[in-house]
mmCIF file of C-alpha atoms in Angstrom:
data_model
loop_
_atom_site.group_PDB
_atom_site.id
_atom_site.type_symbol
_atom_site.label_atom_id
_atom_site.label_comp_id
_atom_site.label_asym_id
_atom_site.label_seq_id
_atom_site.Cartn_x
_atom_site.Cartn_y
_atom_site.Cartn_z
ATOM 1 C CA MET E 3 0.278 -0.231 -0.349
ATOM 2 C CA LEU E 4 1.278 3.557 -0.792
ATOM 3 C CA GLY E 5 0.703 7.099 1.192
ATOM 4 C CA ASN E 6 0.020 7.446 4.433
ATOM 5 C CA PHE E 7 -3.119 7.708 6.247
ATOM 6 C CA SER E 8 -5.209 7.665 9.270
ATOM 7 C CA TYR E 9 -8.453 5.592 10.099
ATOM 8 C CA CYS E 10 -10.798 7.039 12.781
ATOM 9 C CA ASN E 11 -14.408 6.002 12.752
ATOM 10 C CA PRO E 12 -16.444 6.446 16.436
ATOM 11 C CA THR E 13 -19.687 5.279 14.809
ATOM 12 C CA LYS E 14 -21.187 2.543 17.483
ATOM 13 C CA LEU E 15 -23.145 -0.466 15.588
ATOM 14 C CA TYR E 16 -25.755 -2.376 16.471
ATOM 15 C CA PHE E 17 -27.280 -5.073 14.540
ATOM 16 C CA GLY E 18 -29.782 -7.720 13.878
ATOM 17 C CA ASP E 19 -32.742 -8.676 14.755
ATOM 18 C CA ASP E 20 -33.328 -7.471 18.038
ATOM 19 C CA SER E 21 -30.994 -4.443 18.056
ATOM 20 C CA LEU E 22 -33.746 -1.743 18.363
ATOM 21 C CA ARG E 23 -33.724 -2.700 22.118
ATOM 22 C CA TYR E 24 -30.465 -1.067 22.341
ATOM 23 C CA LEU E 25 -31.824 2.569 21.409
ATOM 24 C CA ASN E 26 -31.980 2.238 25.394
ATOM 25 C CA ALA E 27 -28.848 2.253 25.747
ATOM 26 C CA GLU E 28 -28.255 5.180 24.042
ATOM 27 C CA LEU E 29 -30.508 7.636 24.743
ATOM 28 C CA PRO E 30 -29.578 7.943 29.045
ATOM 29 C CA LYS E 31 -26.085 9.468 26.895
ATOM 30 C CA TYR E 32 -28.118 12.752 25.720
ATOM 31 C CA GLY E 33 -30.086 15.332 26.859
ATOM 32 C CA ASP E 34 -33.702 15.319 26.848
ATOM 33 C CA ASN E 35 -34.833 17.316 23.792
ATOM 34 C CA VAL E 36 -34.566 14.790 20.968
ATOM 35 C CA VAL E 37 -35.729 15.840 17.364
ATOM 36 C CA LEU E 38 -36.999 12.995 15.825
ATOM 37 C CA ILE E 39 -36.645 12.590 11.826
ATOM 38 C CA TYR E 40 -38.128 10.565 9.055
ATOM 39 C CA GLY E 41 -39.337 10.296 5.762
ATOM 40 C CA GLY E 42 -43.024 9.380 3.502
ATOM 41 C CA GLY E 43 -44.613 8.144 6.431
ATOM 42 C CA SER E 44 -43.783 4.251 5.950
ATOM 43 C CA ILE E 45 -42.449 3.833 8.922
ATOM 44 C CA LYS E 46 -45.853 4.337 10.520
ATOM 45 C CA LYS E 47 -47.248 1.752 8.499
ATOM 46 C CA ASN E 48 -44.648 -0.361 9.643
ATOM 47 C CA GLY E 49 -45.094 -0.158 13.025
ATOM 48 C CA ILE E 50 -41.488 1.056 13.543
ATOM 49 C CA TYR E 51 -42.888 5.285 14.361
ATOM 50 C CA ASP E 52 -44.484 3.443 17.108
ATOM 51 C CA GLU E 53 -41.672 1.374 18.685
ATOM 52 C CA VAL E 54 -39.527 4.027 18.499
ATOM 53 C CA VAL E 55 -41.743 6.506 19.811
ATOM 54 C CA GLN E 56 -42.643 3.741 22.673
ATOM 55 C CA ILE E 57 -39.112 3.937 23.115
ATOM 56 C CA LEU E 58 -38.616 7.747 23.453
ATOM 57 C CA LYS E 59 -41.196 8.178 25.801
ATOM 58 C CA ASP E 60 -40.415 5.690 27.957
ATOM 59 C CA ASN E 61 -36.831 7.490 28.421
ATOM 60 C CA GLY E 62 -38.317 10.556 29.002
ATOM 61 C CA LYS E 63 -37.476 12.564 25.675
ATOM 62 C CA HIS E 64 -39.252 15.712 25.237
ATOM 63 C CA VAL E 65 -39.627 14.974 20.924
ATOM 64 C CA ALA E 66 -40.464 16.764 18.166
ATOM 65 C CA GLU E 67 -40.543 15.744 14.633
ATOM 66 C CA ILE E 68 -39.382 16.024 11.047
ATOM 67 C CA SER E 69 -41.307 14.325 9.095
ATOM 68 C CA GLY E 70 -41.570 13.971 5.012
ATOM 69 C CA VAL E 71 -37.597 14.039 4.303
ATOM 70 C CA MET E 72 -37.730 13.342 0.269
ATOM 71 C CA PRO E 73 -35.276 10.965 -1.393
ATOM 72 C CA ASN E 74 -33.695 13.213 -2.236
ATOM 73 C CA PRO E 75 -33.454 16.051 0.684
ATOM 74 C CA THR E 76 -33.523 19.548 -0.748
ATOM 75 C CA VAL E 77 -31.970 22.806 0.692
ATOM 76 C CA ASP E 78 -35.327 24.040 1.515
ATOM 77 C CA LYS E 79 -36.400 21.597 3.347
ATOM 78 C CA LEU E 80 -32.814 21.214 5.531
ATOM 79 C CA TYR E 81 -33.799 25.235 6.479
ATOM 80 C CA GLU E 82 -36.913 24.383 8.069
ATOM 81 C CA GLY E 83 -35.509 21.354 9.879
ATOM 82 C CA VAL E 84 -32.791 23.887 10.789
ATOM 83 C CA ASP E 85 -35.163 25.840 12.370
ATOM 84 C CA ILE E 86 -37.188 23.388 14.201
ATOM 85 C CA ALA E 87 -33.936 21.906 15.612
ATOM 86 C CA ARG E 88 -33.367 25.194 17.172
ATOM 87 C CA ARG E 89 -36.988 26.332 18.141
ATOM 88 C CA HIS E 90 -36.547 22.520 19.919
ATOM 89 C CA GLN E 91 -33.031 23.375 21.324
ATOM 90 C CA ALA E 92 -32.441 19.979 20.137
ATOM 91 C CA ASP E 93 -30.020 17.503 22.083
ATOM 92 C CA LEU E 94 -30.284 14.238 19.741
ATOM 93 C CA LEU E 95 -30.991 14.308 16.325
ATOM 94 C CA LEU E 96 -32.720 10.679 15.829
ATOM 95 C CA ALA E 97 -32.983 10.016 12.055
ATOM 96 C CA VAL E 98 -35.393 6.835 10.971
ATOM 97 C CA GLY E 99 -35.424 5.332 7.272
ATOM 98 C CA GLY E 100 -32.717 5.222 5.129
ATOM 99 C CA GLY E 101 -29.818 6.747 3.624
ATOM 100 C CA SER E 102 -31.908 10.467 2.429
ATOM 101 C CA VAL E 103 -32.884 10.310 6.306
ATOM 102 C CA CYS E 104 -29.549 10.286 7.160
ATOM 103 C CA ASP E 105 -27.633 12.808 5.018
ATOM 104 C CA TYR E 106 -30.479 14.801 5.922
ATOM 105 C CA ALA E 107 -30.268 14.849 9.825
ATOM 106 C CA LYS E 108 -25.920 15.434 9.583
ATOM 107 C CA ALA E 109 -27.276 17.909 7.498
ATOM 108 C CA VAL E 110 -29.474 19.901 10.154
ATOM 109 C CA SER E 111 -26.393 18.898 12.767
ATOM 110 C CA VAL E 112 -23.790 20.975 11.042
ATOM 111 C CA SER E 113 -26.080 24.368 10.649
ATOM 112 C CA VAL E 114 -27.875 24.687 13.516
ATOM 113 C CA ASN E 115 -25.352 27.057 15.676
ATOM 114 C CA CYS E 116 -24.171 28.257 11.986
ATOM 115 C CA ALA E 117 -24.225 31.808 11.706
ATOM 116 C CA ASP E 118 -23.414 30.940 7.369
ATOM 117 C CA ASP E 119 -26.073 30.312 5.156
ATOM 118 C CA PRO E 120 -25.277 26.106 5.086
ATOM 119 C CA TRP E 121 -26.177 25.911 1.122
ATOM 120 C CA GLU E 122 -23.499 28.442 0.496
ATOM 121 C CA LYS E 123 -20.948 27.418 3.411
ATOM 122 C CA TYR E 124 -21.079 23.585 2.906
ATOM 123 C CA TYR E 125 -22.352 22.823 -0.514
ATOM 124 C CA ILE E 126 -20.995 25.766 -2.293
ATOM 125 C CA ARG E 127 -17.696 26.693 -0.477
ATOM 126 C CA PHE E 128 -16.733 23.510 0.742
ATOM 127 C CA GLU E 129 -16.390 24.580 4.670
ATOM 128 C CA GLU E 130 -16.009 22.743 7.756
ATOM 129 C CA PRO E 131 -17.968 23.518 10.329
ATOM 130 C CA ASP E 132 -16.709 25.801 13.082
ATOM 131 C CA CYS E 133 -19.593 25.758 15.459
ATOM 132 C CA GLU E 134 -21.279 23.363 17.790
ATOM 133 C CA THR E 135 -22.972 20.540 15.938
ATOM 134 C CA LEU E 136 -25.198 18.127 17.477
ATOM 135 C CA PRO E 137 -25.100 13.878 17.630
ATOM 136 C CA VAL E 138 -26.832 12.477 15.080
ATOM 137 C CA GLY E 139 -28.078 8.475 15.592
ATOM 138 C CA CYS E 140 -29.789 6.104 13.317
ATOM 139 C CA VAL E 141 -32.259 3.350 13.091
ATOM 140 C CA LEU E 142 -31.628 2.670 9.435
ATOM 141 C CA THR E 143 -34.436 1.058 7.690
ATOM 142 C CA MET E 144 -32.920 0.995 3.819
ATOM 143 C CA VAL E 145 -29.683 0.312 2.773
ATOM 144 C CA GLY E 146 -27.636 1.165 0.087
ATOM 145 C CA THR E 147 -26.036 4.662 1.082
ATOM 146 C CA GLY E 148 -23.481 4.599 4.153
ATOM 147 C CA SER E 149 -24.921 7.525 5.689
ATOM 148 C CA GLU E 150 -25.303 5.104 8.857
ATOM 149 C CA MET E 151 -21.238 5.163 9.508
ATOM 150 C CA ASN E 152 -19.562 8.039 7.278
ATOM 151 C CA ALA E 153 -19.766 12.158 7.739
ATOM 152 C CA GLY E 154 -21.490 12.514 4.484
ATOM 153 C CA ALA E 155 -24.148 14.609 3.770
ATOM 154 C CA VAL E 156 -26.067 15.155 -0.009
ATOM 155 C CA ILE E 157 -28.739 18.108 -0.581
ATOM 156 C CA THR E 158 -29.887 18.835 -3.461
ATOM 157 C CA ASN E 159 -31.091 22.951 -4.923
ATOM 158 C CA PRO E 160 -33.771 22.495 -6.913
ATOM 159 C CA HIS E 161 -33.871 26.500 -7.699
ATOM 160 C CA THR E 162 -30.211 26.063 -9.601
ATOM 161 C CA HIS E 163 -30.025 22.137 -10.185
ATOM 162 C CA GLN E 164 -27.635 21.029 -8.571
ATOM 163 C CA LYS E 165 -27.179 17.940 -6.142
ATOM 164 C CA ILE E 166 -24.008 18.138 -4.010
ATOM 165 C CA GLY E 167 -22.781 16.056 -1.297
ATOM 166 C CA HIS E 168 -20.092 17.151 1.285
ATOM 167 C CA VAL E 169 -17.534 14.445 3.042
ATOM 168 C CA PHE E 170 -17.366 16.399 5.915
ATOM 169 C CA ALA E 171 -13.246 15.890 7.718
ATOM 170 C CA ASP E 172 -14.337 15.773 11.234
ATOM 171 C CA GLU E 173 -15.833 12.550 12.785
ATOM 172 C CA ASN E 174 -17.750 14.003 15.197
ATOM 173 C CA ILE E 175 -20.292 14.133 12.071
ATOM 174 C CA MET E 176 -20.687 10.716 11.752
ATOM 175 C CA PRO E 177 -23.932 8.924 13.361
ATOM 176 C CA LYS E 178 -22.462 8.778 17.519
ATOM 177 C CA PHE E 179 -24.418 5.199 16.994
ATOM 178 C CA SER E 180 -26.753 3.299 14.335
ATOM 179 C CA ILE E 181 -29.413 0.322 14.746
ATOM 180 C CA LEU E 182 -29.426 -1.875 11.575
ATOM 181 C CA ASN E 183 -32.137 -4.124 12.225
ATOM 182 C CA PRO E 184 -32.015 -6.631 8.227
ATOM 183 C CA LYS E 185 -35.815 -6.741 8.569
ATOM 184 C CA TYR E 186 -37.051 -3.552 8.591
ATOM 185 C CA THR E 187 -35.496 -3.497 4.675
ATOM 186 C CA LEU E 188 -38.100 -6.970 3.704
ATOM 187 C CA THR E 189 -40.983 -4.457 3.399
ATOM 188 C CA LEU E 190 -39.139 -1.880 0.422
ATOM 189 C CA PRO E 191 -40.667 -2.344 -3.127
ATOM 190 C CA ARG E 192 -38.445 -4.094 -5.128
ATOM 191 C CA GLU E 193 -37.432 -0.961 -6.877
ATOM 192 C CA GLN E 194 -35.847 0.784 -3.959
ATOM 193 C CA MET E 195 -34.425 -2.688 -3.129
ATOM 194 C CA ILE E 196 -32.252 -3.322 -5.774
ATOM 195 C CA ALA E 197 -31.836 0.917 -6.590
ATOM 196 C CA GLY E 198 -29.820 0.134 -3.172
ATOM 197 C CA ILE E 199 -28.070 -2.897 -4.198
ATOM 198 C CA TYR E 200 -26.345 -0.509 -7.246
ATOM 199 C CA ASP E 201 -25.476 2.260 -4.678
ATOM 200 C CA ILE E 202 -23.734 -0.637 -2.361
ATOM 201 C CA PHE E 203 -22.026 -2.141 -5.698
ATOM 202 C CA ASN E 204 -21.140 1.288 -6.877
ATOM 203 C CA HIS E 205 -19.947 2.827 -3.501
ATOM 204 C CA ILE E 206 -17.363 -0.153 -4.219
ATOM 205 C CA CYS E 207 -15.971 -0.139 -7.633
ATOM 206 C CA GLU E 208 -15.212 4.156 -7.308
ATOM 207 C CA GLN E 209 -13.218 3.045 -4.554
ATOM 208 C CA TYR E 210 -11.390 0.016 -5.977
ATOM 209 C CA PHE E 211 -11.287 1.257 -10.383
ATOM 210 C CA SER E 212 -8.091 3.826 -9.127
ATOM 211 C CA GLY E 213 -4.760 3.592 -7.955
ATOM 212 C CA ALA E 214 -2.283 1.057 -9.308
ATOM 213 C CA ASP E 215 -0.263 -0.045 -6.066
ATOM 214 C CA ASP E 216 -0.877 -3.590 -4.446
ATOM 215 C CA ASN E 217 -3.294 -2.806 -2.376
ATOM 216 C CA THR E 218 -5.431 -4.618 0.942
ATOM 217 C CA SER E 219 -8.377 -2.642 0.240
ATOM 218 C CA ASP E 220 -8.690 -3.583 -3.427
ATOM 219 C CA TYR E 221 -8.786 -7.243 -1.937
ATOM 220 C CA LEU E 222 -11.398 -6.153 0.781
ATOM 221 C CA SER E 223 -13.199 -4.727 -1.899
ATOM 222 C CA GLU E 224 -13.568 -7.832 -4.650
ATOM 223 C CA GLY E 225 -14.789 -9.476 -1.394
ATOM 224 C CA LEU E 226 -17.639 -6.857 -1.040
ATOM 225 C CA MET E 227 -19.118 -6.826 -4.281
ATOM 226 C CA ARG E 228 -18.735 -10.936 -4.571
ATOM 227 C CA ALA E 229 -20.989 -10.841 -1.482
ATOM 228 C CA VAL E 230 -23.154 -7.892 -2.431
ATOM 229 C CA ILE E 231 -23.701 -9.798 -6.189
ATOM 230 C CA ASP E 232 -24.680 -13.016 -4.703
ATOM 231 C CA ALA E 233 -26.739 -11.457 -1.869
ATOM 232 C CA SER E 234 -28.461 -9.328 -4.355
ATOM 233 C CA ARG E 235 -29.160 -12.458 -6.528
ATOM 234 C CA VAL E 236 -31.059 -14.243 -3.867
ATOM 235 C CA ALA E 237 -33.072 -11.248 -2.740
ATOM 236 C CA ASN E 238 -34.221 -10.664 -6.421
ATOM 237 C CA GLN E 239 -35.955 -13.766 -6.485
ATOM 238 C CA ASP E 240 -37.372 -13.850 -3.292
ATOM 239 C CA MET E 241 -37.182 -10.320 -1.263
ATOM 240 C CA GLN E 242 -37.908 -12.121 2.059
ATOM 241 C CA ASN E 243 -34.479 -13.812 2.409
ATOM 242 C CA TYR E 244 -32.836 -12.262 5.919
ATOM 243 C CA GLU E 245 -30.098 -13.907 5.333
ATOM 244 C CA ALA E 246 -29.763 -12.368 2.146
ATOM 245 C CA ARG E 247 -30.851 -8.749 3.359
ATOM 246 C CA SER E 248 -28.959 -9.016 6.705
ATOM 247 C CA ASN E 249 -25.885 -9.658 3.798
ATOM 248 C CA LEU E 250 -26.758 -6.488 1.718
ATOM 249 C CA MET E 251 -27.572 -4.494 4.871
ATOM 250 C CA TRP E 252 -23.576 -5.054 6.164
ATOM 251 C CA ALA E 253 -21.969 -4.802 2.967
ATOM 252 C CA ALA E 254 -23.523 -1.774 2.354
ATOM 253 C CA THR E 255 -22.212 -0.157 5.791
ATOM 254 C CA TRP E 256 -18.552 -2.072 4.827
ATOM 255 C CA ALA E 257 -19.182 -0.410 1.509
ATOM 256 C CA LEU E 258 -19.117 3.091 2.970
ATOM 257 C CA ASN E 259 -17.762 3.885 6.352
ATOM 258 C CA THR E 260 -14.569 5.156 4.843
ATOM 259 C CA LEU E 261 -12.395 1.890 5.391
ATOM 260 C CA LEU E 262 -12.279 0.968 1.489
ATOM 261 C CA SER E 263 -10.252 3.813 0.496
ATOM 262 C CA ARG E 264 -7.379 3.600 3.090
ATOM 263 C CA GLY E 265 -4.309 3.839 0.869
ATOM 264 C CA LYS E 266 -6.424 5.051 -1.772
ATOM 265 C CA SER E 267 -6.750 7.546 -4.027
ATOM 266 C CA THR E 268 -10.992 7.011 -5.085
ATOM 267 C CA ASP E 269 -12.938 7.989 -8.733
ATOM 268 C CA TRP E 270 -16.197 9.222 -7.463
ATOM 269 C CA MET E 271 -16.953 10.446 -10.652
ATOM 270 C CA VAL E 272 -20.173 8.011 -11.556
ATOM 271 C CA HIS E 273 -21.270 9.696 -8.549
ATOM 272 C CA MET E 274 -20.663 13.524 -9.695
ATOM 273 C CA LEU E 275 -22.298 12.148 -12.736
ATOM 274 C CA GLY E 276 -25.045 10.670 -11.276
ATOM 275 C CA GLN E 277 -26.189 13.590 -8.427
ATOM 276 C CA SER E 278 -26.452 16.068 -11.403
ATOM 277 C CA VAL E 279 -28.818 13.774 -13.020
ATOM 278 C CA GLY E 280 -30.461 13.577 -10.141
ATOM 279 C CA ALA E 281 -30.204 17.861 -9.622
ATOM 280 C CA TYR E 282 -32.470 17.282 -12.739
ATOM 281 C CA THR E 283 -35.020 14.163 -12.570
ATOM 282 C CA ASN E 284 -34.950 14.191 -9.302
ATOM 283 C CA ALA E 285 -34.865 9.841 -9.932
ATOM 284 C CA THR E 286 -33.782 7.904 -7.278
ATOM 285 C CA HIS E 287 -30.049 7.801 -6.359
ATOM 286 C CA GLY E 288 -29.289 4.064 -7.423
ATOM 287 C CA MET E 289 -30.979 4.514 -10.658
ATOM 288 C CA THR E 290 -29.001 7.585 -11.551
ATOM 289 C CA LEU E 291 -25.854 5.709 -11.179
ATOM 290 C CA SER E 292 -26.962 2.100 -13.152
ATOM 291 C CA ALA E 293 -27.751 4.789 -16.125
ATOM 292 C CA VAL E 294 -24.172 6.236 -16.485
ATOM 293 C CA SER E 295 -21.642 3.974 -15.080
ATOM 294 C CA LEU E 296 -20.884 1.550 -17.947
ATOM 295 C CA PRO E 297 -20.684 4.341 -20.551
ATOM 296 C CA TYR E 298 -18.464 5.471 -18.035
ATOM 297 C CA TYR E 299 -16.346 2.782 -17.018
ATOM 298 C CA ARG E 300 -15.938 1.769 -20.823
ATOM 299 C CA HIS E 301 -14.760 5.204 -21.435
ATOM 300 C CA ILE E 302 -11.819 5.252 -18.843
ATOM 301 C CA LEU E 303 -11.188 1.245 -19.185
ATOM 302 C CA PRO E 304 -8.704 2.012 -21.951
ATOM 303 C CA TYR E 305 -6.400 3.745 -19.238
ATOM 304 C CA GLY E 306 -6.833 1.251 -16.204
ATOM 305 C CA VAL E 307 -6.534 -2.246 -18.410
ATOM 306 C CA PRO E 308 -5.325 -4.088 -15.465
ATOM 307 C CA LYS E 309 -7.337 -3.212 -12.654
ATOM 308 C CA PHE E 310 -10.389 -3.931 -15.024
ATOM 309 C CA LYS E 311 -8.915 -7.106 -15.882
ATOM 310 C CA ARG E 312 -8.473 -7.874 -12.217
ATOM 311 C CA PHE E 313 -12.150 -6.865 -12.276
ATOM 312 C CA ALA E 314 -13.105 -8.913 -14.548
ATOM 313 C CA VAL E 315 -11.186 -11.980 -12.674
ATOM 314 C CA ASN E 316 -11.357 -11.828 -9.458
ATOM 315 C CA VAL E 317 -14.913 -10.576 -8.942
ATOM 316 C CA TRP E 318 -16.907 -11.759 -12.642
ATOM 317 C CA GLY E 319 -14.858 -15.195 -13.056
ATOM 318 C CA ILE E 320 -13.938 -14.441 -16.336
ATOM 319 C CA ASP E 321 -10.813 -16.333 -17.502
ATOM 320 C CA PRO E 322 -8.375 -14.746 -19.329
ATOM 321 C CA GLN E 323 -6.599 -17.752 -20.895
ATOM 322 C CA GLY E 324 -5.789 -16.787 -24.775
ATOM 323 C CA LYS E 325 -7.192 -13.115 -24.851
ATOM 324 C CA THR E 326 -5.581 -9.673 -24.131
ATOM 325 C CA ASP E 327 -6.022 -7.916 -20.947
ATOM 326 C CA GLU E 328 -8.385 -5.326 -22.735
ATOM 327 C CA GLN E 329 -10.862 -8.214 -23.825
ATOM 328 C CA THR E 330 -10.682 -9.647 -20.248
ATOM 329 C CA ALA E 331 -11.695 -6.018 -19.403
ATOM 330 C CA LEU E 332 -14.321 -5.904 -21.833
ATOM 331 C CA GLU E 333 -15.799 -8.854 -20.648
ATOM 332 C CA GLY E 334 -16.009 -7.947 -17.226
ATOM 333 C CA LEU E 335 -17.784 -4.878 -17.926
ATOM 334 C CA ALA E 336 -20.361 -7.365 -19.939
ATOM 335 C CA ALA E 337 -20.975 -9.658 -17.160
ATOM 336 C CA MET E 338 -21.115 -6.924 -14.850
ATOM 337 C CA GLU E 339 -23.738 -5.497 -17.440
ATOM 338 C CA GLY E 340 -25.506 -8.775 -17.371
ATOM 339 C CA TRP E 341 -25.660 -8.802 -13.388
ATOM 340 C CA MET E 342 -27.679 -5.139 -13.719
ATOM 341 C CA ARG E 343 -29.983 -6.186 -16.119
ATOM 342 C CA GLU E 344 -30.796 -9.560 -14.380
ATOM 343 C CA LEU E 345 -31.405 -7.421 -11.609
ATOM 344 C CA ASP E 346 -33.868 -5.129 -13.995
ATOM 345 C CA LEU E 347 -31.622 -1.837 -13.307
ATOM 346 C CA VAL E 348 -32.266 1.118 -15.523
ATOM 347 C CA MET E 349 -29.642 1.134 -18.443
ATOM 348 C CA ASN E 350 -29.945 4.888 -19.717
ATOM 349 C CA LEU E 351 -31.171 8.233 -18.774
ATOM 350 C CA SER E 352 -34.238 8.540 -20.658
ATOM 351 C CA ALA E 353 -36.041 5.904 -18.199
ATOM 352 C CA LEU E 354 -35.311 8.410 -15.789
ATOM 353 C CA GLY E 355 -36.981 11.076 -17.374
ATOM 354 C CA ALA E 356 -34.142 12.699 -18.851
ATOM 355 C CA THR E 357 -34.381 14.686 -22.547
ATOM 356 C CA GLU E 358 -31.838 15.608 -24.969
ATOM 357 C CA ASP E 359 -31.758 19.213 -23.632
ATOM 358 C CA MET E 360 -30.995 18.462 -20.545
ATOM 359 C CA LEU E 361 -27.555 17.226 -20.742
ATOM 360 C CA ASP E 362 -25.480 20.484 -21.478
ATOM 361 C CA GLY E 363 -26.882 21.326 -17.850
ATOM 362 C CA ILE E 364 -26.149 17.956 -16.604
ATOM 363 C CA ALA E 365 -22.772 18.590 -18.380
ATOM 364 C CA ASP E 366 -22.302 21.553 -16.638
ATOM 365 C CA GLY E 367 -23.540 20.419 -13.402
ATOM 366 C CA THR E 368 -21.098 17.700 -12.651
ATOM 367 C CA ILE E 369 -17.911 18.561 -10.537
ATOM 368 C CA VAL E 370 -15.064 17.050 -12.009
ATOM 369 C CA LEU E 371 -12.829 15.328 -9.463
ATOM 370 C CA PRO E 372 -9.134 13.829 -10.014
ATOM 371 C CA GLY E 373 -8.671 10.422 -8.636
ATOM 372 C CA GLY E 374 -9.229 8.184 -11.107
ATOM 373 C CA TYR E 375 -7.656 6.751 -14.348
ATOM 374 C CA LYS E 376 -8.471 9.556 -16.640
ATOM 375 C CA VAL E 377 -9.738 12.876 -15.198
ATOM 376 C CA LEU E 378 -12.458 13.991 -17.545
ATOM 377 C CA GLU E 379 -12.970 17.025 -19.650
ATOM 378 C CA ARG E 380 -15.920 18.310 -20.258
ATOM 379 C CA ALA E 381 -16.487 17.456 -24.023
ATOM 380 C CA GLU E 382 -16.068 13.853 -22.729
ATOM 381 C CA ILE E 383 -18.566 14.802 -19.771
ATOM 382 C CA LEU E 384 -21.079 15.033 -22.691
ATOM 383 C CA ASP E 385 -20.335 12.197 -24.672
ATOM 384 C CA ILE E 386 -20.692 9.845 -21.485
ATOM 385 C CA LEU E 387 -24.190 11.649 -21.466
ATOM 386 C CA LYS E 388 -25.215 11.065 -24.879
ATOM 387 C CA GLU E 389 -23.739 7.151 -24.488
ATOM 388 C CA SER E 390 -26.022 6.727 -21.514
ATOM 389 C CA PHE E 391 -28.873 8.629 -23.071
ATOM 390 C CA ALA E 392 -29.163 6.062 -25.820
#
């Protein structure tokens, strides 16, 4: 492994079908005022809301609520949440939901005591908090983002067609604890499940497809990718299979809790492309990634053939005998495409509601990051989007 790095992840995890009871162990560590944050109301239909509220009451907490957090949380919703948390004098933000709800809670956390406009400070200037932040806890109901064990928060500004993620440098922004009960994911619609599956897989890819050294992180990535592939096939056939769903939940957490990125340069361009698409279409995050991934990877493959060959052999079991390295690498991407189609992922932008007249704006809104095998020019971004559109 090359380079120097530090590693710290302070989030405490409680995993399993009886894990919610550990909320009783965490709540006494914080003050009396809790803000409960959740999405569109599914947790009320499946009973999770009642369970959580009862535990909060049993622990003597005064509860305010921020409901209606959307799949792509907006800056206006952020301002609303900040106002509620301030008026409630919140001591703890408790997010109950998927990655968007967890992301949103962290965005509120860094904004409540911030004198500046949080959109300008954190998402335009990419500054770090210089104020006291609020502790966040998570009860996860949907897997994919890994937000339950990292310091990232993605917010969308629909007024400017920008969807931007900020991964905060301070590990104190990470959730203090996260409760992972795979049973809570069993009621998700199939589309949400498979979108989350691809989000997991792509998180691993974006850390894997970078660097050329012999890196332990890459061996970990290959194992996680194989685990996701196997579990996804079981879950796609039997959505109530607890073992498969528990493996997906655990893989999602380790895919983006910063472990795999240690000693790596990392390449997050698929996420940059997908987030810009999401800002224009408001489409499901995992589906925006699946629509742009293959055109992007085929574009950069010539610059990183050895890693793409390794991916083909070690993840997809492609036999390299009698083939050039590039042929093997392309077979790996073809195997990946076959798996994506097997899951019924979205494979083009038009299926997400994108139109050709949006492509220039999406290209302009795509943040270009270094770290991958090829730093993209705008013309290349537009070519990839056009290929993704077909």
